Short mmCIF file of C-alpha atoms in Angstrom, two decimals:
data_model
loop_
_atom_site.label_atom_id
_atom_site.label_comp_id
_atom_site.label_asym_id
_atom_site.label_seq_id
_atom_site.Cartn_x
_atom_site.Cartn_y
_atom_site.Cartn_z
CA MET A 76 -103.46 -20.08 20.98
CA ILE A 77 -101.02 -22.87 20.00
CA ARG A 78 -101.13 -24.74 16.70
CA LEU A 79 -99.02 -27.68 15.57
CA ASP A 80 -99.21 -27.76 11.79
CA ASN A 81 -98.07 -30.93 9.97
CA ILE A 82 -95.05 -31.41 12.21
CA SER A 83 -92.53 -34.20 11.66
CA LYS A 84 -89.74 -34.99 14.10
CA GLN A 85 -87.13 -37.71 14.23
CA ASN A 86 -85.04 -38.51 17.31
CA GLY A 87 -82.08 -40.69 16.27
CA HIS A 88 -83.67 -43.63 14.44
CA GLN A 89 -87.07 -43.09 16.04
CA LEU A 90 -89.80 -41.22 14.16
CA LEU A 91 -91.72 -39.36 16.85
CA PHE A 92 -94.09 -37.33 14.66
CA ILE A 93 -95.14 -37.82 11.04
CA GLU A 94 -97.08 -34.85 9.57
CA ALA A 95 -99.00 -34.52 12.85
CA SER A 96 -101.39 -31.66 13.63
CA ALA A 97 -103.22 -30.48 16.77
CA SER A 98 -104.29 -27.25 18.46
CA LEU A 99 -104.78 -25.83 21.94
CA LEU A 100 -107.38 -23.07 22.21
CA ARG A 101 -108.06 -20.49 24.93
CA GLY A 102 -109.85 -22.09 27.88
CA GLU A 103 -109.00 -25.65 26.82
CA LYS A 104 -107.48 -27.95 29.42
CA ALA A 105 -105.90 -30.82 27.53
CA GLY A 106 -104.25 -34.00 28.74
CA LEU A 107 -101.34 -35.19 26.58
CA VAL A 108 -101.27 -39.00 26.56
CA GLY A 109 -99.24 -41.72 24.87
CA PRO A 110 -96.90 -44.57 25.74
CA ASN A 111 -93.50 -43.88 27.32
CA GLY A 112 -91.06 -42.59 24.69
CA ALA A 113 -93.85 -41.49 22.32
CA GLY A 114 -92.59 -37.89 22.33
CA LYS A 115 -94.60 -36.04 25.00
CA THR A 116 -91.60 -34.15 26.44
CA THR A 117 -90.30 -33.42 22.90
CA LEU A 118 -93.68 -31.89 22.06
CA PHE A 119 -93.45 -29.57 25.09
CA ARG A 120 -89.92 -28.59 24.09
CA MET A 121 -91.06 -27.75 20.54
CA ILE A 122 -93.90 -25.55 21.86
CA THR A 123 -91.44 -23.65 24.11
CA GLY A 124 -88.94 -23.28 21.25
CA GLN A 125 -86.24 -25.42 22.93
CA GLU A 126 -86.41 -27.75 19.91
CA GLU A 127 -87.51 -27.26 16.30
CA PRO A 128 -89.64 -29.69 14.27
CA ASP A 129 -87.82 -31.24 11.28
CA GLU A 130 -90.79 -30.25 9.13
CA GLY A 131 -94.00 -28.31 9.70
CA LEU A 132 -94.71 -25.36 11.98
CA VAL A 133 -95.35 -24.71 15.67
CA LEU A 134 -97.42 -21.51 15.80
CA ALA A 135 -98.30 -19.47 18.91
CA ASP A 136 -100.51 -16.36 19.11
CA ARG A 137 -98.49 -13.18 19.26
CA GLY A 138 -97.72 -11.82 22.72
CA ILE A 139 -98.92 -14.81 24.78
CA SER A 140 -96.98 -15.91 27.85
CA ILE A 141 -96.12 -19.61 28.22
CA GLY A 142 -95.12 -21.25 31.50
CA PHE A 143 -93.45 -24.67 31.34
CA PHE A 144 -93.00 -26.98 34.33
CA SER A 145 -90.76 -29.98 33.68
CA GLN A 146 -89.20 -32.66 35.87
CA ASP A 147 -85.76 -31.12 35.24
CA VAL A 148 -85.82 -28.25 37.75
CA GLY A 149 -82.13 -27.29 37.63
CA GLU A 150 -80.09 -25.77 40.47
CA MET A 151 -81.73 -23.81 43.27
CA SER A 152 -79.90 -22.35 46.27
CA GLY A 153 -78.95 -19.14 48.02
CA ARG A 154 -82.41 -17.69 48.60
CA SER A 155 -85.67 -18.58 50.28
CA ALA A 156 -88.39 -20.69 48.64
CA VAL A 157 -90.68 -17.62 48.63
CA ALA A 158 -88.07 -15.49 46.82
CA GLU A 159 -87.48 -18.31 44.30
CA VAL A 160 -91.21 -18.55 43.55
CA MET A 161 -91.67 -14.77 43.27
CA ASP A 162 -88.74 -14.60 40.84
CA GLY A 163 -90.77 -16.57 38.31
CA ALA A 164 -93.77 -14.25 38.31
CA GLY A 165 -93.01 -12.65 34.94
CA ASP A 166 -92.93 -8.83 34.53
CA VAL A 167 -93.66 -8.13 38.18
CA SER A 168 -90.50 -9.93 39.35
CA THR A 169 -88.35 -7.84 36.94
CA VAL A 170 -89.97 -4.64 38.28
CA ALA A 171 -89.44 -5.88 41.88
CA SER A 172 -85.69 -6.37 41.33
CA GLU A 173 -85.41 -2.83 39.84
CA LEU A 174 -87.29 -1.49 42.85
CA ARG A 175 -84.82 -3.22 45.22
CA ALA A 176 -81.87 -1.79 43.23
CA LEU A 177 -83.35 1.75 43.42
CA GLU A 178 -83.94 1.40 47.20
CA ALA A 179 -80.25 0.46 47.59
CA ALA A 180 -79.22 3.40 45.35
CA MET A 181 -81.21 5.90 47.47
CA ALA A 182 -79.33 4.74 50.57
CA ASP A 183 -75.92 4.85 48.83
CA PRO A 184 -73.96 8.05 49.70
CA ALA A 185 -71.86 7.61 46.53
CA GLN A 186 -74.97 8.26 44.43
CA ALA A 187 -76.17 11.33 46.36
CA ASP A 188 -75.66 13.62 43.33
CA ASP A 189 -78.18 11.58 41.31
CA LEU A 190 -80.72 11.33 44.14
CA ASP A 191 -83.44 13.42 42.43
CA ALA A 192 -83.34 11.27 39.29
CA ILE A 193 -83.29 8.07 41.38
CA ILE A 194 -86.31 9.23 43.44
CA GLU A 195 -88.21 10.15 40.27
CA ARG A 196 -87.48 6.73 38.72
CA PHE A 197 -88.38 5.04 42.02
CA GLY A 198 -91.84 6.71 41.88
CA GLU A 199 -92.41 5.47 38.32
CA VAL A 200 -91.27 1.92 39.09
CA GLN A 201 -93.27 1.82 42.33
CA GLY A 202 -96.41 2.84 40.43
CA ARG A 203 -95.82 0.07 37.89
CA PHE A 204 -95.14 -2.45 40.69
CA GLU A 205 -98.40 -1.48 42.40
CA ALA A 206 -100.37 -1.71 39.12
CA LEU A 207 -99.02 -5.24 38.57
CA GLY A 208 -100.19 -6.29 42.06
CA GLY A 209 -96.61 -6.51 43.32
CA TYR A 210 -97.39 -5.76 46.96
CA ALA A 211 -99.80 -8.70 47.06
CA LEU A 212 -97.24 -10.95 45.35
CA GLU A 213 -95.52 -12.29 48.46
CA GLY A 214 -98.89 -13.15 50.01
CA LYS A 215 -99.91 -14.98 46.83
CA ALA A 216 -96.56 -16.83 46.69
CA ARG A 217 -97.02 -17.97 50.30
CA GLU A 218 -100.60 -19.04 49.53
CA VAL A 219 -99.41 -21.23 46.63
CA LEU A 220 -96.58 -22.76 48.70
CA ASP A 221 -99.01 -23.39 51.56
CA GLY A 222 -101.31 -25.19 49.10
CA LEU A 223 -98.33 -27.37 48.12
CA SER A 224 -97.82 -28.27 51.84
CA PHE A 225 -94.86 -26.00 52.69
CA SER A 226 -94.50 -24.95 56.34
CA GLN A 227 -93.62 -21.29 57.10
CA GLU A 228 -90.14 -22.49 58.11
CA MET A 229 -89.62 -24.18 54.70
CA MET A 230 -90.91 -21.11 52.86
CA ASP A 231 -88.35 -18.84 54.54
CA GLY A 232 -85.43 -21.32 54.64
CA ASP A 233 -82.76 -21.72 51.95
CA VAL A 234 -84.29 -23.49 48.98
CA GLY A 235 -80.96 -25.30 48.48
CA ALA A 236 -81.54 -27.30 51.66
CA LEU A 237 -84.73 -28.87 50.26
CA SER A 238 -84.87 -32.38 48.77
CA GLY A 239 -85.37 -32.91 45.03
CA GLY A 240 -89.11 -33.55 45.48
CA TRP A 241 -89.63 -30.28 47.39
CA LYS A 242 -87.58 -28.34 44.82
CA MET A 243 -89.98 -29.69 42.19
CA ARG A 244 -92.83 -28.16 44.19
CA VAL A 245 -90.99 -24.80 44.25
CA ALA A 246 -90.59 -24.97 40.44
CA LEU A 247 -94.28 -25.82 40.10
CA ALA A 248 -95.26 -22.94 42.43
CA ARG A 249 -93.30 -20.50 40.19
CA ILE A 250 -95.44 -21.44 37.18
CA LEU A 251 -98.70 -21.32 39.18
CA LEU A 252 -97.90 -17.86 40.59
CA MET A 253 -97.01 -16.62 37.11
CA ARG A 254 -100.50 -17.58 35.81
CA PRO A 255 -99.34 -17.46 32.17
CA ASP A 256 -101.75 -17.49 29.19
CA VAL A 257 -100.65 -21.07 28.44
CA MET A 258 -99.48 -23.54 31.06
CA LEU A 259 -97.48 -26.62 30.05
CA LEU A 260 -97.17 -29.09 32.93
CA ASP A 261 -95.10 -32.26 32.54
CA GLU A 262 -96.11 -34.64 35.36
CA PRO A 263 -97.12 -31.99 37.95
CA SER A 264 -98.74 -34.69 40.13
CA ASN A 265 -95.42 -36.48 40.80
CA HIS A 266 -93.93 -35.95 44.29
CA LEU A 267 -97.18 -34.48 45.69
CA ASP A 268 -99.02 -35.81 48.72
CA LEU A 269 -102.79 -36.26 48.57
CA GLU A 270 -103.62 -32.88 50.16
CA SER A 271 -101.33 -30.97 47.75
CA LEU A 272 -102.71 -32.93 44.82
CA ILE A 273 -106.30 -32.00 45.65
CA TRP A 274 -105.30 -28.34 46.21
CA LEU A 275 -103.56 -28.29 42.79
CA GLU A 276 -106.62 -29.86 41.21
CA GLN A 277 -108.81 -27.04 42.56
CA PHE A 278 -106.27 -24.38 41.52
CA LEU A 279 -106.12 -25.68 37.93
CA ALA A 280 -109.92 -26.04 37.75
CA GLY A 281 -110.13 -22.28 38.49
CA TYR A 282 -107.33 -21.32 36.07
CA ASP A 283 -108.73 -19.55 33.00
CA GLY A 284 -105.79 -19.93 30.60
CA ALA A 285 -105.03 -22.83 28.26
CA LEU A 286 -103.49 -25.92 29.85
CA LEU A 287 -101.60 -28.86 28.34
CA MET A 288 -100.38 -31.47 30.81
CA THR A 289 -99.22 -35.03 31.25
CA SER A 290 -100.00 -37.01 34.37
CA HIS A 291 -99.89 -40.63 35.51
CA ASP A 292 -102.80 -39.96 37.88
CA ARG A 293 -106.04 -40.75 36.04
CA GLU A 294 -108.29 -39.31 38.79
CA PHE A 295 -106.36 -36.02 38.70
CA MET A 296 -106.66 -35.89 34.89
CA ASN A 297 -110.37 -36.68 35.01
CA ARG A 298 -111.11 -33.79 37.36
CA ILE A 299 -109.32 -31.16 35.26
CA ILE A 300 -109.17 -31.86 31.53
CA ASN A 301 -111.84 -31.30 28.89
CA LYS A 302 -109.77 -32.59 25.97
CA VAL A 303 -107.22 -35.33 25.28
CA ILE A 304 -104.42 -35.12 22.71
CA GLU A 305 -103.04 -38.59 22.07
CA ILE A 306 -99.63 -39.33 20.57
CA ASP A 307 -99.67 -42.72 18.89
CA ALA A 308 -97.34 -44.04 16.17
CA GLY A 309 -96.33 -40.54 15.06
CA ALA A 310 -99.86 -39.15 14.83
CA LEU A 311 -101.71 -36.66 17.06
CA THR A 312 -105.41 -37.38 17.64
CA SER A 313 -107.71 -35.10 19.65
CA TYR A 314 -110.70 -36.24 21.70
CA SER A 315 -113.21 -33.92 23.42
CA GLY A 316 -113.94 -34.91 27.01
CA ASP A 317 -112.10 -36.18 30.08
CA TYR A 318 -109.70 -39.12 30.39
CA GLU A 319 -112.48 -41.64 31.04
CA PHE A 320 -114.34 -40.53 27.90
CA TYR A 321 -111.10 -40.81 25.90
CA GLU A 322 -110.58 -44.41 27.09
CA GLN A 323 -114.14 -45.37 26.17
CA GLN A 324 -113.96 -43.58 22.80
CA ARG A 325 -110.60 -45.14 21.97
CA ALA A 326 -111.92 -48.62 22.80
CA LEU A 327 -115.04 -47.98 20.66
CA ASN A 328 -112.93 -46.68 17.74
CA GLU A 329 -110.71 -49.79 17.96
CA LYS A 330 -113.75 -52.06 17.97
CA GLN A 331 -115.26 -50.30 14.93
CA GLN A 332 -111.95 -50.34 13.06
CA GLN A 333 -111.49 -54.04 13.82
CA ALA A 334 -115.01 -54.81 12.52
CA GLN A 335 -114.37 -52.72 9.39
CA PHE A 336 -111.02 -54.47 8.87
CA GLU A 337 -112.61 -57.93 9.23
CA ARG A 338 -115.46 -57.06 6.79
CA GLN A 339 -112.96 -55.83 4.22
CA GLN A 340 -110.73 -58.89 4.69
CA ALA A 341 -113.75 -61.17 4.13
CA MET A 342 -114.70 -59.23 0.98
CA LEU A 343 -111.09 -59.32 -0.31
CA ALA A 344 -110.84 -63.07 0.33
CA LYS A 345 -114.06 -63.62 -1.64
CA GLU A 346 -112.84 -61.50 -4.57
CA ILE A 347 -109.39 -63.17 -4.61
CA LYS A 348 -111.05 -66.59 -4.52
CA PHE A 349 -113.18 -65.64 -7.57
CA ILE A 350 -110.11 -64.31 -9.43
CA GLU A 351 -108.08 -67.45 -8.66
CA ARG A 352 -110.94 -69.71 -9.71
CA PHE A 353 -111.77 -68.07 -13.04
CA LYS A 354 -108.53 -66.42 -14.20
CA ALA A 355 -107.75 -69.27 -16.61
CA ARG A 356 -111.22 -69.19 -18.28
CA ALA A 357 -111.55 -66.99 -21.36
CA SER A 358 -115.33 -66.73 -20.79
CA HIS A 359 -114.72 -64.87 -17.48
CA ALA A 360 -111.72 -62.76 -18.58
CA SER A 361 -113.52 -59.39 -18.51
CA GLN A 362 -115.07 -60.09 -15.08
CA VAL A 363 -111.69 -61.16 -13.68
CA GLN A 364 -110.02 -58.01 -15.10
CA SER A 365 -112.65 -55.68 -13.66
CA ARG A 366 -112.32 -57.33 -10.24
CA VAL A 367 -108.52 -57.06 -10.32
CA LYS A 368 -108.84 -53.33 -11.13
CA LYS A 369 -111.41 -52.91 -8.35
CA LEU A 370 -109.02 -54.51 -5.83
CA ASP A 371 -106.18 -52.22 -6.91
CA LYS A 372 -108.31 -49.13 -6.23
CA ILE A 373 -109.58 -50.15 -2.78
CA ASP A 374 -108.23 -48.19 0.20
CA ARG A 375 -107.07 -50.87 2.57
CA VAL A 376 -108.33 -50.66 6.17
CA GLU A 377 -105.54 -51.18 8.68
CA PRO A 378 -106.19 -53.29 11.76
CA PRO A 379 -106.24 -51.17 14.95
CA LYS A 380 -102.86 -50.58 16.57
CA ARG A 381 -103.22 -52.50 19.80
CA ARG A 382 -101.57 -51.19 22.92
CA GLN A 383 -99.58 -53.92 24.58
CA SER A 384 -101.40 -54.54 27.82
CA VAL A 385 -99.67 -56.83 30.24
CA SER A 386 -101.09 -58.67 33.19
CA PHE A 387 -99.37 -60.25 36.12
CA ASP A 388 -100.81 -63.24 37.96
CA PHE A 389 -99.72 -63.83 41.51
CA PRO A 390 -98.58 -67.29 42.44
CA PRO A 391 -100.55 -68.08 45.64
CA ALA A 392 -98.85 -66.77 48.78
CA PRO A 393 -98.51 -69.08 51.80
CA ARG A 394 -101.23 -68.54 54.40
CA SER A 395 -100.35 -66.52 57.51
CA GLY A 396 -101.89 -66.64 60.96
CA GLU A 397 -105.01 -64.53 61.68
CA ASP A 398 -103.07 -61.78 63.51
CA VAL A 399 -100.54 -60.39 61.04
CA VAL A 400 -98.94 -57.56 63.05
CA ASN A 401 -99.68 -56.23 66.53
CA LEU A 402 -98.43 -52.87 67.86
CA ARG A 403 -98.90 -52.35 71.60
CA ASN A 404 -98.40 -49.09 73.49
CA VAL A 405 -95.82 -47.90 70.91
CA HIS A 406 -94.01 -44.62 71.59
CA LYS A 407 -91.87 -42.96 68.91
CA ARG A 408 -90.28 -39.54 68.71
CA TYR A 409 -87.63 -37.86 66.56
CA GLY A 410 -85.78 -35.35 68.76
CA SER A 411 -88.42 -33.20 70.42
CA ARG A 412 -91.09 -34.21 67.90
CA VAL A 413 -93.52 -36.83 69.20
CA ILE A 414 -94.84 -39.07 66.42
CA TYR A 415 -96.63 -41.76 68.47
CA GLN A 416 -97.58 -41.88 72.11
CA GLY A 417 -99.13 -45.16 73.26
CA LEU A 418 -100.16 -46.40 69.79
CA ASP A 419 -102.15 -49.66 69.64
CA LEU A 420 -102.90 -51.31 66.30
CA LEU A 421 -103.77 -54.82 65.15
CA VAL A 422 -103.75 -55.76 61.45
CA ARG A 423 -105.54 -59.02 60.67
CA ARG A 424 -105.24 -61.48 57.77
CA LYS A 425 -106.69 -60.35 54.39
CA GLU A 426 -107.09 -56.75 55.57
CA ARG A 427 -105.93 -54.14 53.05
CA CYS A 428 -105.22 -51.10 55.19
CA CYS A 429 -104.44 -47.78 53.55
CA VAL A 430 -102.77 -45.24 55.82
CA LEU A 431 -103.86 -41.60 55.51
CA GLY A 432 -102.56 -38.53 57.34
CA VAL A 433 -101.25 -35.03 56.76
CA ASN A 434 -97.54 -34.45 56.09
CA GLY A 435 -95.56 -35.37 59.20
CA ALA A 436 -98.38 -37.43 60.74
CA GLY A 437 -96.13 -40.50 60.73
CA LYS A 438 -97.32 -42.57 57.75
CA SER A 439 -93.86 -43.75 56.65
CA THR A 440 -92.81 -44.13 60.31
CA LEU A 441 -95.71 -46.53 60.90
CA LEU A 442 -94.56 -48.65 57.93
CA LYS A 443 -90.95 -48.58 59.18
CA LEU A 444 -92.05 -49.70 62.66
CA VAL A 445 -94.10 -52.56 61.19
CA THR A 446 -91.22 -53.71 58.95
CA GLY A 447 -88.61 -53.39 61.70
CA THR A 448 -86.63 -50.77 59.77
CA THR A 449 -86.99 -48.51 62.78
CA GLU A 450 -87.41 -49.47 66.44
CA PRO A 451 -90.05 -48.05 68.81
CA ASP A 452 -88.72 -46.01 71.76
CA ASP A 453 -91.10 -47.98 73.95
CA GLY A 454 -93.80 -50.62 73.46
CA SER A 455 -93.75 -53.66 71.18
CA VAL A 456 -94.25 -54.56 67.51
CA ALA A 457 -94.91 -58.27 66.95
CA LEU A 458 -95.42 -60.12 63.66
CA GLY A 459 -97.90 -63.01 63.77
CA GLY A 460 -97.25 -66.66 62.97
CA SER A 461 -96.12 -67.69 59.44
CA VAL A 462 -95.96 -64.06 58.27
CA LYS A 463 -93.69 -63.58 55.25
CA MET A 464 -93.29 -59.86 54.63
CA GLY A 465 -92.42 -57.83 51.51
CA TYR A 466 -91.61 -54.13 51.89
CA PHE A 467 -91.59 -51.62 49.03
CA ALA A 468 -89.88 -48.43 50.24
CA GLN A 469 -88.72 -45.40 48.27
CA HIS A 470 -85.10 -46.03 49.31
CA ALA A 471 -85.28 -49.60 47.93
CA MET A 472 -84.70 -48.15 44.46
CA GLU A 473 -81.36 -46.71 45.62
CA LEU A 474 -80.22 -50.16 46.77
CA LEU A 475 -80.21 -51.65 43.25
CA ASP A 476 -76.70 -52.55 42.05
CA GLY A 477 -76.07 -50.05 39.24
CA GLU A 478 -73.71 -52.38 37.37
CA ARG A 479 -76.17 -55.30 37.16
CA THR A 480 -78.66 -55.49 34.29
CA VAL A 481 -82.43 -55.75 34.80
CA PHE A 482 -82.31 -59.48 34.04
CA GLN A 483 -79.31 -60.06 36.34
CA ALA A 484 -81.11 -58.24 39.17
CA LEU A 485 -84.07 -60.63 38.75
CA GLU A 486 -81.71 -63.64 38.60
CA ASP A 487 -79.85 -62.47 41.73
CA ALA A 488 -83.12 -62.25 43.64
CA HIS A 489 -84.54 -65.55 42.33
CA PRO A 490 -81.59 -67.83 41.41
CA ARG A 491 -83.76 -70.95 41.18
CA ALA A 492 -86.27 -69.50 38.72
CA GLY A 493 -86.09 -70.50 35.05
CA GLN A 494 -85.01 -67.97 32.41
CA GLY A 495 -88.41 -68.18 30.69
CA ALA A 496 -90.28 -67.39 33.92
CA LEU A 497 -88.02 -64.41 34.65
CA ARG A 498 -88.39 -63.07 31.09
CA THR A 499 -92.18 -63.33 31.42
CA LEU A 500 -91.98 -61.51 34.75
CA ALA A 501 -89.79 -58.77 33.20
CA GLY A 502 -92.32 -58.39 30.36
CA CYS A 503 -95.22 -58.03 32.80
CA PHE A 504 -93.43 -55.10 34.41
CA GLY A 505 -92.67 -53.38 31.11
CA PHE A 506 -89.17 -54.73 30.34
CA THR A 507 -89.37 -56.19 26.85
CA GLY A 508 -86.73 -56.98 24.23
CA ASP A 509 -83.40 -55.26 24.90
CA ASP A 510 -84.78 -53.52 28.02
CA VAL A 511 -83.74 -56.54 30.12
CA ASP A 512 -80.08 -55.83 29.26
CA LYS A 513 -80.18 -52.22 30.55
CA LYS A 514 -77.90 -51.55 33.50
CA CYS A 515 -79.74 -50.52 36.65
CA ARG A 516 -77.81 -47.22 36.85
CA VAL A 517 -79.40 -45.94 33.60
CA LEU A 518 -82.97 -46.78 34.60
CA SER A 519 -85.48 -43.98 35.14
CA GLY A 520 -87.33 -43.65 38.46
CA GLY A 521 -90.34 -45.47 36.99
CA GLU A 522 -88.20 -48.32 35.63
CA LYS A 523 -86.46 -48.76 39.00
CA ALA A 524 -89.82 -48.85 40.81
CA ARG A 525 -91.10 -51.50 38.37
CA LEU A 526 -87.97 -53.62 38.82
CA VAL A 527 -88.13 -53.50 42.64
CA MET A 528 -91.83 -54.43 42.44
CA ALA A 529 -91.09 -57.35 40.08
CA VAL A 530 -88.37 -58.70 42.40
CA MET A 531 -90.75 -58.54 45.37
CA LEU A 532 -93.85 -60.00 43.74
CA PHE A 533 -92.37 -63.00 41.86
CA ASP A 534 -92.32 -65.15 45.01
CA PRO A 535 -95.07 -63.28 46.83
CA PRO A 536 -95.03 -62.59 50.54
CA ASN A 537 -98.32 -62.96 52.42
CA PHE A 538 -97.96 -59.47 53.96
CA LEU A 539 -97.21 -56.56 51.60
CA VAL A 540 -96.09 -53.23 53.07
CA LEU A 541 -96.01 -50.56 50.34
CA ASP A 542 -94.85 -46.94 50.71
CA GLU A 543 -96.06 -44.93 47.69
CA PRO A 544 -95.75 -47.85 45.25
CA THR A 545 -97.29 -45.93 42.33
CA ASN A 546 -95.09 -42.81 42.58
CA HIS A 547 -93.21 -43.34 39.30
CA LEU A 548 -95.58 -45.71 37.48
CA ASP A 549 -97.45 -44.79 34.31
CA ILE A 550 -101.21 -45.35 34.02
CA ALA A 551 -100.90 -48.69 32.16
CA THR A 552 -98.48 -50.17 34.75
CA LYS A 553 -100.69 -48.91 37.59
CA GLU A 554 -103.70 -50.62 36.02
CA MET A 555 -101.70 -53.86 35.73
CA LEU A 556 -100.60 -53.58 39.36
CA ILE A 557 -104.16 -52.85 40.57
CA GLY A 558 -105.42 -55.85 38.58
CA ALA A 559 -102.75 -58.09 40.11
CA LEU A 560 -103.15 -56.83 43.68
CA SER A 561 -106.95 -57.13 43.56
CA GLN A 562 -106.44 -60.92 43.04
CA TYR A 563 -103.85 -61.06 45.84
CA GLU A 564 -104.88 -63.29 48.74
CA GLY A 565 -102.56 -61.83 51.39
CA THR A 566 -102.65 -58.82 53.73
CA MET A 567 -101.67 -55.26 52.75
CA LEU A 568 -100.61 -52.12 54.60
CA PHE A 569 -99.92 -49.21 52.27
CA VAL A 570 -99.50 -45.48 51.77
CA SER A 571 -100.46 -43.93 48.42
CA HIS A 572 -101.57 -40.54 47.08
CA ASP A 573 -103.28 -42.14 44.07
CA ARG A 574 -107.04 -42.09 44.75
CA HIS A 575 -107.81 -44.66 42.05
CA PHE A 576 -105.31 -47.05 43.67
CA LEU A 577 -106.69 -46.32 47.18
CA ALA A 578 -110.30 -46.88 46.13
CA ALA A 579 -109.58 -50.04 44.14
CA LEU A 580 -107.56 -51.88 46.80
CA SER A 581 -108.35 -50.79 50.37
CA ASN A 582 -110.92 -52.40 52.67
CA ARG A 583 -109.86 -50.53 55.82
CA VAL A 584 -108.60 -46.97 56.38
CA LEU A 585 -106.21 -45.94 59.15
CA GLU A 586 -106.31 -42.14 59.50
CA LEU A 587 -103.42 -40.82 61.61
CA THR A 588 -104.44 -37.80 63.72
CA PRO A 589 -102.88 -36.00 66.73
CA GLU A 590 -105.51 -37.76 68.90
CA GLY A 591 -104.50 -41.22 67.62
CA ILE A 592 -105.63 -43.55 64.81
CA HIS A 593 -109.18 -43.24 63.51
CA GLN A 594 -110.20 -46.47 61.78
CA TYR A 595 -112.80 -46.87 59.04
CA GLY A 596 -114.03 -50.15 57.60
CA GLY A 597 -115.07 -50.45 53.96
CA GLY A 598 -112.02 -48.82 52.38
CA TYR A 599 -111.23 -45.42 50.90
CA THR A 600 -114.52 -44.90 49.01
CA GLU A 601 -116.51 -45.39 52.22
CA TYR A 602 -114.08 -43.12 54.10
CA VAL A 603 -114.75 -40.30 51.59
CA ALA A 604 -118.52 -40.86 51.84
CA ARG A 605 -118.46 -40.86 55.67
CA THR A 606 -116.08 -37.94 56.25
CA GLY A 607 -117.04 -35.75 53.28
CA HIS A 608 -113.39 -35.17 52.30
CA GLU A 609 -110.77 -37.00 50.24
CA ALA A 610 -107.81 -36.40 52.54
CA PRO A 611 -107.36 -35.77 56.26
CA GLY A 612 -105.95 -32.23 55.78
CA LEU A 613 -109.07 -31.04 53.97
CA HIS A 614 -111.62 -30.60 56.73
CA VAL A 615 -113.84 -28.00 55.11
#
């Protein structure tokens, strides 16, 4: 359906693609992977015709429809979320707007002379609207928005009043309702809660078109894709299978290439040694010449291009008392909405509690109560002895001083640390070379999240409270963070929609329900096994 034929593309001084080729066939669901800045978004833009390759061709089958969801959703306001979603449904939305115009014309006394022609056209358009499933369209739009966790009130309210994250969901819903022949999704799993993520996963599994998507959620990728297209050093390489298979295959290919490289290097060293030893002897002249010619003709094996994988080791955190935080008979409401009524909760040392609950259940509120960012209306929240707390909140990224550089932000937070230690820390969190001199105001969401995390973890607290810490992180940084936190000796209380993160780090689950907190020992994996569902809103 889509073919990239020997494409080359340069962005400024950076060569993104060098005579690269790949294809996407009907029914294929492909994950597009590669390091940040490798050219994933540029590739999407070339497929949609927003950019042209410098060389080569981007070919699409005639007549196919392509839907593209990107992080840049543009302006939305002045109509309801349902109307905004229906507007993206392709032909049917064009027919719907003509139908509305004809209805208005029939009721307009100024057009009474043309009424017969208007009625005749209305009949034609209505027939076309019905054939395209137009009358079921609003129901389908509401179904998609419901799957993405919209309440009826949000569906019917002005889309302009929604936050950026919810507008992203509206833009995503437009593409899903459209059901194009080819769907291009750039990070669709960002800004989704766990219930919406699982709903989207099931929707895409049942979608019969071709899909090309990027995602920083490995579990989400694994459940959907049957092919991986990797961008690496200007080349496109395709692998059949899911993300896990791709990782294993890539590691195996690297190992084989390394072994091949080492064998060739050993052979070359032996030949060069022979040439050096006998080049001055006339008796060996012909042998030396033939070996020199042989070396000239050999195709050199390159060593595998190694991805820079960073690891972060926690300095040991000071030990806290056994009771880390104790909530007793806590009441909390916002206006008429009751969040907690008589909540009791004790978190003990070394527990890693993940907090689950449907939208509005009070997950972030619980974290705010524990960290003292919000006060209970009644009851008490008490931290235990020797507790040193670190809190990662979404708003923490907005508190960075835009005029300070990455390195200055680290220095401000840890003035006594040596430059070398801070540079190492910056490197662990993906800030290498000139990246440390970037001003905070130009950082992407992912870069800001990494910087806030680096500031917090350099001198580690013994109680970490994390609200969606992986929201903007790529897969490699998430793996580094999981590796670091699995060695962490302190206590954790966290909210995350990343199932890989939840399963790897939790040893206790707190499920928030209208009846109170249900607690499960053994972590997220045991919770799934015991309840039969991956999220509280999915009781099926």
